[in-house]
């Protein structure tokens, strides 16, 4: 007997590629029909068959305050009655830009867009426009959205010859994207030595979270800051995940390294389609209409999305004063320590604040290679066991686990218990 998710998935596949509007949602790597979600509240998410789960996907990061936060919903509802979109400037956009700048002072000037992809694509265009250079350095395993130049990884081992990792991306687009290794200073130096005066920027996830969570080694971010400065290239921190997540000021506050440009997404929109990029007044002054780097968007600064972002940031600013980020770190640390205790050397758990990943490998995961050493079959078994026990994790070994401000101690204990049950079942095999 098919449940409602299965029936909806079959229907959706007839009208939507793969039945989903973003590939990871199709549960391909965990071999299961994806759950179709009916609603969510707080730390819980409910599928169309009425099953309840403790949610650690949190919409891939935005829901740091939990789902359907009452103040956010109240303010969004009020905003809706005033109209959904004007295509004209509003006071709220200025207020959100103020809040972003207050949390992330390096973003003296901010442009609001509708997705992290758009924020990254625009920031890279600004870096190229500002430096007059074409080449961009990114790191293997870091994900910066699906703009053509970012869908590129190293060719067969070569760090400078890049091939697209998506059909439809002309090789010509790929040639300006140079690939380095995360946490490998030498791989970055080599690219600068081989491309003197040609590199516009380095873009990095200051804490990598798209190969699973991989923390920057001591001095790595500082090195990127130095080598970009020394070569008159810009440093872009893609803080779409880390922004407002690992601290209110993101990774740049946490590690004390200031980039030239920052991209934001997810939390900044409170779950609505809103993202941003920004940096110094001088660099951002080249963005149209004040400068000649063109970037535009019908729904940029949409009043409903901006309202959700404003209320979310205001709650985080107040929350920070009451120890919100310490509490988020406590929760993340407790889960990480508990999983290490239960699963021992079968896993490597990387955690920072409320962001973590459980890698099924006996190696210490410090870069793309070691992340790839994970047993994705084992992860799939873990995912399915946890889902069957009411714990909703990312359906991929190479994504992150997000804890929200409203995950209760009891729910976290239930989560740890589910890991123990999984471990017991595994040991029985
Ligand atoms: P969006 O275009 O998906 O809003 O943002 C792209 C993006 C940019 N930078 C970083 C560091 C990101 O993690 C993302 C998107 N993250 C993925 C999850 N790892 C979104 C989920 C999905 O693709 O469905």
Coordinates of C-alpha atoms and ligand atoms in Angstrom, one line a residue:
X1 CA 0.0 0.0 0.0
X2 CA 1.7 3.2 -1.1
X3 CA 1.7 6.1 1.4
X4 CA 0.9 9.6 0.4
X5 CA 4.5 10.6 0.0
X6 CA 5.0 7.7 -2.5
X7 CA 1.9 8.7 -4.4
X8 CA 2.9 12.4 -4.5
X9 CA 6.4 11.5 -5.6
X10 CA 5.1 9.4 -8.5
X11 CA 2.8 12.3 -9.6
X12 CA 5.5 14.9 -9.1
X13 CA 8.0 13.0 -11.2
X14 CA 5.6 13.4 -14.2
X15 CA 5.8 17.2 -14.0
X16 CA 9.0 18.1 -12.1
X17 CA 12.5 16.8 -13.0
X18 CA 13.1 14.0 -10.5
X19 CA 9.9 15.0 -8.7
X20 CA 11.8 17.7 -6.7
X21 CA 12.8 21.3 -7.1
X22 CA 16.3 20.7 -5.8
X23 CA 18.2 17.5 -6.4
X24 CA 19.3 16.6 -2.8
X25 CA 15.6 16.4 -1.8
X26 CA 15.1 13.3 -4.0
X27 CA 16.8 11.1 -1.4
X28 CA 18.8 9.4 -4.2
X29 CA 21.9 8.6 -2.1
X30 CA 19.8 7.1 0.7
X31 CA 17.6 4.9 -1.6
X32 CA 14.2 5.9 -0.2
X33 CA 11.2 7.8 -1.4
X34 CA 11.4 11.3 -0.2
X35 CA 9.0 12.5 2.5
X36 CA 6.6 15.1 1.3
X37 CA 6.2 17.6 4.1
X38 CA 2.8 19.0 5.2
X39 CA 3.9 21.4 7.9
X40 CA 6.5 22.2 10.5
X41 CA 6.5 23.8 13.9
X42 CA 9.5 24.5 16.2
X43 CA 11.9 21.6 16.0
X44 CA 9.4 19.3 14.4
X45 CA 8.5 18.5 10.8
X46 CA 5.4 16.5 9.7
X47 CA 5.0 14.6 6.5
X48 CA 1.8 14.2 4.5
X49 CA 1.1 10.9 6.2
X50 CA 1.0 12.5 9.5
X51 CA 4.4 11.3 10.8
X52 CA 6.3 13.6 13.1
X53 CA 10.1 14.0 13.0
X54 CA 12.7 15.9 15.0
X55 CA 14.1 18.1 12.2
X56 CA 17.9 18.5 11.8
X57 CA 17.8 19.7 8.2
X58 CA 16.0 23.0 9.2
X59 CA 15.5 23.8 5.5
X60 CA 19.3 23.4 5.0
X61 CA 20.0 26.0 7.6
X62 CA 17.6 28.9 7.6
X63 CA 15.4 27.8 10.5
X64 CA 17.8 28.5 13.4
X65 CA 14.9 29.8 15.4
X66 CA 12.8 26.8 14.6
X67 CA 9.9 26.4 12.2
X68 CA 7.0 28.9 12.2
X69 CA 8.5 31.2 14.8
X70 CA 5.6 33.1 16.1
X71 CA 7.1 36.6 15.8
X72 CA 8.3 35.9 12.3
X73 CA 4.9 34.5 11.2
X74 CA 3.1 37.5 12.8
X75 CA 5.3 40.0 11.0
X76 CA 5.1 38.2 7.7
X77 CA 1.3 37.9 7.9
X78 CA 1.1 41.7 8.6
X79 CA 3.4 42.5 5.7
X80 CA 1.4 40.3 3.3
X81 CA -1.7 42.4 3.9
X82 CA 0.3 45.5 2.7
X83 CA 1.1 43.9 -0.6
X84 CA 3.5 41.2 -1.8
X85 CA 5.9 43.0 -4.1
X86 CA 6.3 46.5 -5.5
X87 CA 9.5 46.5 -7.5
X88 CA 10.4 49.7 -5.8
X89 CA 12.6 50.6 -2.8
X90 CA 11.1 50.3 0.6
X91 CA 12.2 51.4 4.1
X92 CA 12.5 47.8 5.2
X93 CA 15.3 47.1 2.8
X94 CA 17.3 49.8 4.5
X95 CA 16.5 48.4 7.9
X96 CA 17.7 44.9 6.9
X97 CA 20.9 46.3 5.4
X98 CA 21.4 48.2 8.7
X99 CA 20.9 44.9 10.7
X100 CA 23.3 43.0 8.4
X101 CA 25.9 45.7 8.7
X102 CA 25.5 45.7 12.5
X103 CA 26.1 42.0 12.7
X104 CA 28.8 41.9 10.0
X105 CA 30.6 45.3 10.0
X106 CA 32.7 44.4 6.9
X107 CA 29.5 44.6 4.9
X108 CA 29.4 48.4 4.8
X109 CA 27.3 48.2 1.6
X110 CA 24.8 45.4 0.9
X111 CA 22.8 44.3 -2.1
X112 CA 19.8 42.1 -1.5
X113 CA 19.1 39.2 -3.9
X114 CA 16.9 36.1 -3.9
X115 CA 19.2 33.2 -3.5
X116 CA 22.7 32.2 -2.4
X117 CA 23.5 31.3 -5.9
X118 CA 22.6 34.8 -7.1
X119 CA 24.6 36.3 -4.2
X120 CA 27.7 34.4 -5.1
X121 CA 27.4 34.9 -8.9
X122 CA 27.1 38.7 -8.3
X123 CA 29.9 38.9 -5.8
X124 CA 32.2 37.1 -8.3
X125 CA 31.2 39.6 -11.0
X126 CA 32.0 42.4 -8.6
X127 CA 35.4 40.9 -7.9
X128 CA 36.1 40.6 -11.6
X129 CA 34.8 44.1 -12.3
X130 CA 36.9 45.6 -9.4
X131 CA 40.2 43.9 -10.3
X132 CA 39.8 43.7 -14.1
X133 CA 40.8 40.1 -13.8
X134 CA 39.0 36.9 -14.9
X135 CA 40.2 34.0 -12.9
X136 CA 38.6 32.8 -9.7
X137 CA 39.9 30.3 -7.2
X138 CA 37.5 27.9 -5.4
X139 CA 38.0 24.8 -3.4
X140 CA 37.2 21.2 -4.3
X141 CA 34.2 20.1 -2.3
X142 CA 33.0 23.7 -1.5
X143 CA 29.6 24.5 -3.0
X144 CA 28.7 28.1 -3.9
X145 CA 25.4 27.6 -5.7
X146 CA 24.8 26.5 -9.3
X147 CA 26.0 29.4 -11.4
X148 CA 28.1 28.1 -14.3
X149 CA 31.5 29.1 -13.1
X150 CA 30.9 27.6 -9.7
X151 CA 29.9 24.1 -11.0
X152 CA 33.5 23.2 -11.6
X153 CA 35.8 20.8 -9.9
X154 CA 39.5 19.8 -10.6
X155 CA 40.1 17.7 -13.7
X156 CA 41.7 14.3 -13.2
X157 CA 43.9 15.4 -10.3
X158 CA 45.2 18.5 -12.1
X159 CA 44.6 21.6 -9.9
X160 CA 44.5 24.1 -12.6
X161 CA 42.8 22.3 -15.5
X162 CA 39.1 22.4 -14.6
X163 CA 36.2 20.6 -16.1
X164 CA 32.6 21.3 -15.5
X165 CA 30.8 18.9 -13.1
X166 CA 27.5 19.6 -14.7
X167 CA 26.3 19.1 -18.3
X168 CA 25.5 22.4 -20.0
X169 CA 28.4 24.3 -18.7
X170 CA 30.7 25.2 -21.6
X171 CA 34.4 24.2 -21.0
X172 CA 35.2 27.8 -21.8
X173 CA 33.3 28.9 -18.7
X174 CA 35.3 26.4 -16.6
X175 CA 38.7 27.6 -17.7
X176 CA 38.5 30.7 -15.5
X177 CA 37.7 28.7 -12.4
X178 CA 40.8 27.3 -10.7
X179 CA 40.5 24.6 -8.2
X180 CA 42.5 24.4 -4.9
X181 CA 42.3 22.0 -2.0
X182 CA 40.6 23.1 1.2
X183 CA 43.0 23.4 4.1
X184 CA 46.0 23.1 1.7
X185 CA 47.9 26.4 1.6
X186 CA 50.4 25.1 -1.0
X187 CA 47.6 24.4 -3.5
X188 CA 46.6 28.0 -3.3
X189 CA 50.1 29.4 -3.5
X190 CA 50.7 27.3 -6.6
X191 CA 47.7 28.8 -8.4
X192 CA 48.8 32.3 -7.6
X193 CA 52.4 31.5 -8.8
X194 CA 51.0 30.0 -12.0
X195 CA 48.5 32.8 -12.7
X196 CA 50.3 35.9 -11.6
X197 CA 48.2 39.0 -11.8
X198 CA 45.2 37.1 -13.3
X199 CA 43.3 36.0 -10.2
X200 CA 40.3 38.2 -9.3
X201 CA 39.3 36.5 -6.1
X202 CA 39.4 33.5 -3.9
X203 CA 36.0 32.3 -2.8
X204 CA 35.8 29.9 0.2
X205 CA 33.2 28.5 2.6
X206 CA 35.1 29.7 5.8
X207 CA 33.8 26.5 7.4
X208 CA 33.1 24.0 4.6
X209 CA 29.7 22.5 5.0
X210 CA 29.0 21.0 1.5
X211 CA 31.4 18.1 1.8
X212 CA 30.0 17.6 5.2
X213 CA 31.3 19.9 7.8
X214 CA 35.1 20.4 7.6
X215 CA 36.7 23.0 9.8
X216 CA 39.5 25.4 8.6
X217 CA 42.9 24.3 9.9
X218 CA 44.7 26.8 12.2
X219 CA 45.9 29.6 10.0
X220 CA 44.2 28.6 6.8
X221 CA 41.8 31.5 6.6
X222 CA 44.5 33.9 7.7
X223 CA 46.7 32.6 4.9
X224 CA 43.9 33.2 2.3
X225 CA 43.6 36.7 3.6
X226 CA 47.4 37.3 3.3
X227 CA 47.9 35.8 -0.2
X228 CA 44.9 37.6 -1.7
X229 CA 46.1 40.9 -0.3
X230 CA 49.6 40.3 -1.5
X231 CA 48.3 39.6 -5.0
X232 CA 45.7 42.4 -5.1
X233 CA 43.0 39.8 -5.3
X234 CA 39.8 39.9 -3.3
X235 CA 38.8 37.4 -0.7
X236 CA 35.2 36.3 -0.7
X237 CA 33.7 34.5 2.3
X238 CA 30.7 32.5 1.3
X239 CA 28.8 32.7 4.6
X240 CA 25.5 31.4 3.2
X241 CA 25.6 28.7 5.8
X242 CA 28.0 30.1 8.5
X243 CA 26.4 33.6 8.5
X244 CA 24.5 34.1 11.8
X245 CA 24.9 30.4 12.3
X246 CA 28.3 29.8 14.0
X247 CA 28.1 33.3 15.6
X248 CA 26.0 36.3 15.0
X249 CA 28.8 37.8 12.9
X250 CA 29.4 34.5 11.1
X251 CA 32.8 32.9 10.5
X252 CA 34.6 36.2 10.0
X253 CA 33.7 37.2 13.6
X254 CA 34.3 33.7 14.9
X255 CA 37.8 33.4 13.4
X256 CA 38.7 37.1 13.3
X257 CA 39.5 37.1 9.5
X258 CA 37.8 39.8 7.5
X259 CA 37.1 39.2 3.8
X260 CA 36.6 41.8 1.1
X261 CA 33.2 40.5 0.1
X262 CA 30.7 38.3 1.9
X263 CA 27.8 36.3 0.6
X264 CA 24.8 35.5 2.8
X265 CA 21.7 33.4 2.4
X266 CA 19.4 31.0 4.4
X267 CA 19.2 32.6 7.9
X268 CA 19.3 36.2 6.5
X269 CA 15.9 35.5 4.9
X270 CA 14.4 33.7 7.8
X271 CA 13.3 30.9 5.5
X272 CA 12.1 33.2 2.7
X273 CA 13.8 33.5 -0.7
X274 CA 16.4 36.2 0.3
X275 CA 20.1 36.4 0.2
X276 CA 22.7 39.2 0.1
X277 CA 26.2 40.1 -0.9
X278 CA 28.3 43.0 0.3
X279 CA 31.6 44.5 1.3
X280 CA 33.4 47.9 1.6
X281 CA 31.7 51.0 0.2
X282 CA 34.6 51.4 -2.2
X283 CA 34.3 47.9 -3.7
X284 CA 30.5 47.9 -3.8
X285 CA 30.4 51.4 -5.4
X286 CA 31.0 49.7 -8.7
X287 CA 27.6 47.9 -8.6
X288 CA 25.0 49.4 -10.9
X289 CA 23.4 51.9 -10.8
X290 CA 26.3 53.6 -8.9
X291 CA 28.9 51.7 -11.0
X292 CA 29.2 49.7 -14.1
X293 CA 28.9 46.1 -12.7
X294 CA 25.4 45.2 -13.6
X295 CA 23.2 43.1 -11.3
X296 CA 19.4 43.2 -11.0
X297 CA 16.3 41.3 -9.8
X298 CA 12.6 41.6 -10.0
X299 CA 12.1 40.3 -6.5
X300 CA 15.3 41.6 -5.0
X301 CA 14.5 43.1 -1.5
X302 CA 11.0 41.6 -1.7
X303 CA 9.1 43.2 1.2
X304 CA 7.7 39.9 2.6
X305 CA 11.1 38.1 2.5
X306 CA 12.8 41.2 4.0
X307 CA 10.3 41.3 6.8
X308 CA 11.1 37.7 7.7
X309 CA 14.8 38.5 7.6
X310 CA 14.4 41.6 9.8
X311 CA 12.4 39.8 12.5
X312 CA 14.8 36.9 12.4
X313 CA 18.0 39.0 12.8
X314 CA 16.3 41.1 15.5
X315 CA 15.5 37.9 17.4
X316 CA 19.1 36.7 17.0
X317 CA 20.5 40.0 18.1
X318 CA 18.4 39.8 21.3
X319 CA 19.1 36.1 21.6
X320 CA 22.8 36.7 21.5
X321 CA 22.6 38.9 24.6
X322 CA 20.8 36.1 26.4
X323 CA 23.4 33.4 25.5
X324 CA 21.7 32.0 22.5
X325 CA 24.9 31.1 20.7
X326 CA 26.5 29.5 23.7
X327 CA 23.3 27.4 24.1
X328 CA 23.4 26.4 20.4
X329 CA 27.1 25.4 20.8
X330 CA 26.2 23.4 23.9
X331 CA 23.5 21.5 22.0
X332 CA 25.8 20.8 19.0
X333 CA 28.6 19.7 21.2
X334 CA 26.4 17.4 23.3
X335 CA 25.2 15.7 20.1
X336 CA 28.7 15.4 18.7
X337 CA 30.2 14.1 21.9
X338 CA 27.3 11.6 22.4
X339 CA 27.6 10.3 18.8
X340 CA 31.4 9.9 19.3
X341 CA 30.7 8.0 22.5
X342 CA 28.2 5.6 20.9
X343 CA 29.8 5.0 17.5
X344 CA 33.4 5.3 18.5
X345 CA 36.0 5.0 15.7
X346 CA 33.4 4.0 13.2
X347 CA 32.8 7.7 12.6
X348 CA 34.4 11.1 12.5
X349 CA 32.2 13.9 13.9
X350 CA 33.0 17.5 13.0
X351 CA 31.1 20.1 14.9
X352 CA 31.2 23.9 15.3
X353 CA 28.3 25.6 17.2
X354 CA 25.0 24.2 16.0
X355 CA 26.5 22.9 12.7
X356 CA 27.9 19.3 12.5
X357 CA 28.4 16.2 10.4
X358 CA 28.8 12.5 11.2
X359 CA 31.2 11.0 8.7
X360 CA 31.2 7.2 8.4
X361 CA 35.0 6.8 8.2
X362 CA 37.7 5.9 10.6
X363 CA 39.8 8.8 9.3
X364 CA 39.9 12.3 10.7
X365 CA 38.0 14.4 8.1
X366 CA 40.0 17.5 7.4
X367 CA 39.6 18.0 3.6
X368 CA 37.8 16.8 0.5
X369 CA 39.9 13.6 0.2
X370 CA 39.2 12.4 3.7
X371 CA 35.6 13.4 3.4
X372 CA 35.3 11.2 0.3
X373 CA 36.7 8.3 2.3
X374 CA 33.3 8.1 4.0
X375 CA 31.2 5.0 3.5
X376 CA 28.0 6.5 1.9
X377 CA 26.3 3.1 2.1
X378 CA 26.8 3.1 5.9
X379 CA 25.5 6.7 6.0
X380 CA 22.4 5.6 4.1
X381 CA 21.8 2.9 6.7
X382 CA 22.2 5.4 9.5
X383 CA 19.9 7.9 7.8
X384 CA 17.2 5.3 7.3
X385 CA 17.4 3.9 10.8
X386 CA 17.2 7.4 12.3
X387 CA 14.3 8.4 10.0
X388 CA 12.4 5.2 11.0
X389 CA 12.9 6.4 14.6
X390 CA 11.6 9.9 13.9
X391 CA 14.8 11.7 13.4
X392 CA 15.0 13.7 10.2
X393 CA 18.6 14.1 9.0
X394 CA 20.1 15.3 5.7
X395 CA 19.7 12.6 3.0
X396 CA 23.4 12.8 2.1
X397 CA 26.7 12.1 3.8
X398 CA 28.0 15.4 2.3
X399 CA 25.5 17.7 3.9
X400 CA 25.3 19.2 7.4
X401 CA 23.2 18.7 10.5
X402 CA 21.6 21.9 11.9
X403 CA 20.4 22.3 15.4
X404 CA 18.0 25.1 16.2
X405 CA 17.3 27.3 19.3
X406 CA 14.2 25.3 20.0
X407 CA 15.5 21.7 19.9
X408 CA 14.8 20.7 23.5
X409 CA 17.1 18.6 25.8
X410 CA 14.5 15.8 25.7
X411 CA 14.5 15.8 21.9
X412 CA 18.3 15.8 21.8
X413 CA 18.3 12.9 24.2
X414 CA 15.8 11.1 22.0
X415 CA 18.1 11.7 19.1
X416 CA 21.1 10.2 21.0
X417 CA 19.0 7.2 21.9
X418 CA 18.1 6.7 18.3
X419 CA 21.8 6.6 17.5
X420 CA 22.3 4.0 20.3
X421 CA 19.5 1.9 18.7
X422 CA 21.1 2.2 15.3
X423 CA 24.4 1.1 16.8
X424 CA 22.9 -1.8 18.5
X425 CA 21.1 -2.9 15.3
X426 CA 24.4 -2.5 13.4
X427 CA 26.4 -4.6 15.9
X428 CA 23.8 -7.3 15.7
X429 CA 24.4 -7.8 12.0
Ligands
LIG1 P1 21.0 28.7 -2.8 O1 21.1 29.2 -4.2 O2 20.6 27.3 -2.7 O3 20.1 29.6 -1.9 O4 22.4 28.9 -2.1 C1 23.5 28.3 -2.7 C2 24.6 28.1 -1.7 C3 25.7 29.0 -1.7 N1 26.7 28.8 -0.8 C4 26.7 27.8 0.1 C5 27.8 27.7 1.1 C6 25.6 26.9 0.2 O5 25.6 25.9 1.1 C7 24.5 27.0 -0.7 C8 23.4 26.1 -0.8 N2 23.4 25.0 0.2 C9 22.6 23.8 -0.2 C10 22.8 22.8 0.9 N3 24.1 22.4 1.1 C11 21.2 24.1 -0.5 C12 20.3 22.9 -0.5 C13 19.9 22.5 -1.9 O6 20.8 22.7 -2.8 O7 18.8 22.0 -2.1

